[in-house]
Short mmCIF file of C-alpha atoms in Angstrom, two decimals:
data_model
loop_
_atom_site.label_atom_id
_atom_site.label_comp_id
_atom_site.label_asym_id
_atom_site.label_seq_id
_atom_site.Cartn_x
_atom_site.Cartn_y
_atom_site.Cartn_z
CA MET D 1 -18.97 -19.81 -11.56
CA LYS D 2 -17.80 -17.80 -14.62
CA TRP D 3 -19.49 -14.67 -13.21
CA LEU D 4 -17.73 -15.09 -9.87
CA ALA D 5 -14.36 -15.41 -11.60
CA LEU D 6 -15.07 -12.34 -13.73
CA LEU D 7 -16.17 -10.33 -10.69
CA LEU D 8 -13.03 -11.33 -8.80
CA PHE D 9 -10.85 -10.36 -11.79
CA LEU D 10 -12.51 -6.93 -11.98
CA ALA D 11 -12.27 -6.40 -8.20
CA LEU D 12 -8.56 -7.29 -7.90
CA PRO D 13 -7.27 -3.84 -8.94
CA ALA D 14 -9.37 -2.18 -6.23
CA LEU D 15 -8.12 -4.67 -3.64
CA ALA D 16 -4.46 -4.43 -4.66
CA GLY D 17 -4.12 -0.68 -5.24
CA SER D 18 -5.09 1.84 -7.86
CA VAL D 19 -4.19 5.24 -9.26
CA GLY D 20 -6.53 7.63 -11.07
CA TYR D 21 -5.56 10.97 -12.59
CA GLY D 22 -6.41 13.81 -14.90
CA PHE D 23 -3.83 15.52 -17.10
CA LEU D 24 -2.93 18.43 -19.31
CA GLY D 25 -0.37 17.83 -22.01
CA TYR D 26 1.22 18.75 -25.27
CA GLY D 27 1.83 16.56 -28.31
CA PRO D 28 0.21 16.69 -30.82
CA GLY D 29 -1.08 20.10 -29.78
CA PHE D 30 -2.48 20.92 -26.35
CA HIS D 31 -4.82 18.30 -24.94
CA GLY D 32 -6.43 17.14 -21.72
CA GLY D 33 -7.76 13.86 -20.49
CA GLY D 34 -7.77 11.28 -17.76
CA GLY D 35 -6.77 7.77 -16.94
CA GLY D 36 -6.29 5.17 -14.29
CA PHE D 37 -4.53 1.93 -13.40
CA GLY D 38 -5.28 -1.05 -11.25
CA LEU D 39 -2.04 -2.22 -9.65
CA LEU D 40 -1.64 -5.95 -9.27
CA GLU D 41 1.35 -7.95 -8.11
CA GLY D 42 3.96 -7.36 -10.80
CA PHE D 43 1.86 -5.56 -13.43
CA ALA D 44 -0.70 -2.81 -13.97
CA LEU D 45 -3.77 -2.63 -16.22
CA GLY D 46 -5.48 0.60 -17.13
CA GLY D 47 -6.46 3.07 -19.76
CA GLU D 48 -6.38 6.70 -20.83
CA SER D 49 -8.48 8.94 -23.01
CA TRP D 50 -7.68 12.43 -24.26
CA GLY D 51 -8.92 15.14 -26.52
CA GLY D 52 -7.83 18.46 -27.92
CA LEU D 53 -8.19 20.67 -30.96
CA GLU D 54 -5.71 18.66 -33.04
CA ALA D 55 -6.31 15.06 -31.93
CA ARG D 56 -8.26 12.74 -29.63
CA GLY D 57 -8.12 9.10 -28.71
CA GLY D 58 -7.96 6.39 -26.11
CA ALA D 59 -5.75 3.46 -25.26
CA PHE D 60 -5.66 0.32 -23.14
CA LEU D 61 -2.41 0.41 -21.14
CA LEU D 62 -0.34 -2.43 -19.72
CA GLY D 63 2.70 -1.73 -17.58
CA VAL D 64 5.17 -2.98 -15.01
CA PRO D 65 5.12 -0.75 -11.90
CA PHE D 66 8.18 -0.22 -9.76
CA ALA D 67 8.83 1.97 -6.75
CA PRO D 68 12.42 3.26 -6.69
CA GLY D 69 11.74 5.10 -3.42
CA GLN D 70 9.11 5.52 -0.74
CA GLY D 71 6.13 7.50 -2.04
CA PHE D 72 7.32 7.27 -5.67
CA LEU D 73 5.71 5.08 -8.36
CA ALA D 74 7.07 4.71 -11.89
CA LEU D 75 5.14 2.86 -14.56
CA PRO D 76 6.56 2.12 -18.03
CA VAL D 77 3.59 1.38 -20.29
CA LEU D 78 2.62 -0.07 -23.65
CA GLY D 79 -0.68 1.24 -24.99
CA LEU D 80 -2.94 -0.06 -27.76
CA GLY D 81 -5.98 1.85 -28.90
CA GLY D 82 -7.31 4.26 -31.45
CA GLY D 83 -7.19 7.92 -32.23
CA ALA D 84 -8.32 10.56 -34.64
CA SER D 85 -6.49 13.43 -36.24
CA GLY D 86 -8.48 14.05 -39.39
CA GLN D 87 -8.99 10.33 -40.00
CA GLY D 88 -9.08 7.70 -37.25
CA GLY D 89 -6.86 4.69 -36.96
CA PHE D 90 -4.90 2.25 -34.82
CA LEU D 91 -2.62 3.73 -32.16
CA LEU D 92 0.50 2.38 -30.42
CA ASP D 93 1.81 4.23 -27.36
CA LEU D 94 5.15 3.68 -25.60
CA GLY D 95 5.65 5.78 -22.51
CA VAL D 96 6.15 6.15 -18.79
CA ARG D 97 4.01 7.58 -16.00
CA ALA D 98 5.70 8.66 -12.76
CA PHE D 99 3.85 9.68 -9.58
CA LEU D 100 5.00 11.27 -6.32
CA PHE D 101 2.74 10.57 -3.32
CA PRO D 102 3.44 12.99 -0.43
CA ASN D 103 1.88 10.34 1.86
CA PRO D 104 3.47 6.97 0.90
CA GLU D 105 0.33 5.11 2.02
CA GLY D 106 -1.86 6.86 -0.55
CA GLY D 107 -3.88 9.98 -1.12
CA TRP D 108 -3.28 12.65 -3.73
CA ALA D 109 -0.37 12.45 -6.17
CA LEU D 110 1.46 14.67 -8.64
CA GLY D 111 3.15 13.18 -11.68
CA LEU D 112 4.56 13.39 -15.18
CA GLY D 113 3.78 11.34 -18.24
CA ALA D 114 5.97 11.14 -21.32
CA GLY D 115 6.10 8.92 -24.36
CA TYR D 116 5.91 8.46 -28.08
CA THR D 117 2.76 7.73 -30.08
CA VAL D 118 2.53 6.03 -33.48
CA GLY D 119 -0.86 6.17 -35.17
CA PRO D 120 -3.01 8.78 -36.88
CA TRP D 121 -0.33 11.19 -35.65
CA ARG D 122 3.28 10.42 -34.78
CA GLY D 123 5.47 12.02 -32.19
CA PRO D 124 6.37 12.61 -28.56
CA TYR D 125 4.10 13.91 -25.82
CA LEU D 126 4.51 15.31 -22.31
CA ARG D 127 1.76 15.45 -19.65
CA LEU D 128 1.33 16.92 -16.19
CA LEU D 129 -0.68 14.44 -14.07
CA LEU D 130 -2.75 15.24 -10.98
CA GLY D 131 -4.70 12.56 -9.17
CA GLY D 132 -4.44 10.09 -6.38
CA GLY D 133 -4.94 6.60 -5.16
CA ARG D 134 -3.19 3.88 -3.24
CA PRO D 135 0.14 2.72 -4.70
#
């Protein structure tokens, strides 16, 4: 019974909607990476990982999605994870991801990500997101 409950929990994001993306960004330094979210009723669970010459890391992300217009998805997020810039350490990420879906029912999407990271490095970041899914 526990396995069935776990399987159902893991399958819910795919049944409810999901968004996956790759990105290029700046802060600290130029970096690239990828991430994704499972969208449930009222909240989103996901993660991101990134790497560049100056830093690398990954974070578990929890957010509250909202759609201010048709084909648009905004997702304020809180991230907890780890990163390395010289030495590794705990990372806290506060940010937002925003996606524009040309087809409101899903498909490819273009977006922006912005936020502030506190951890092995500290400061703002900006990312150009390209991906897709079903909002």
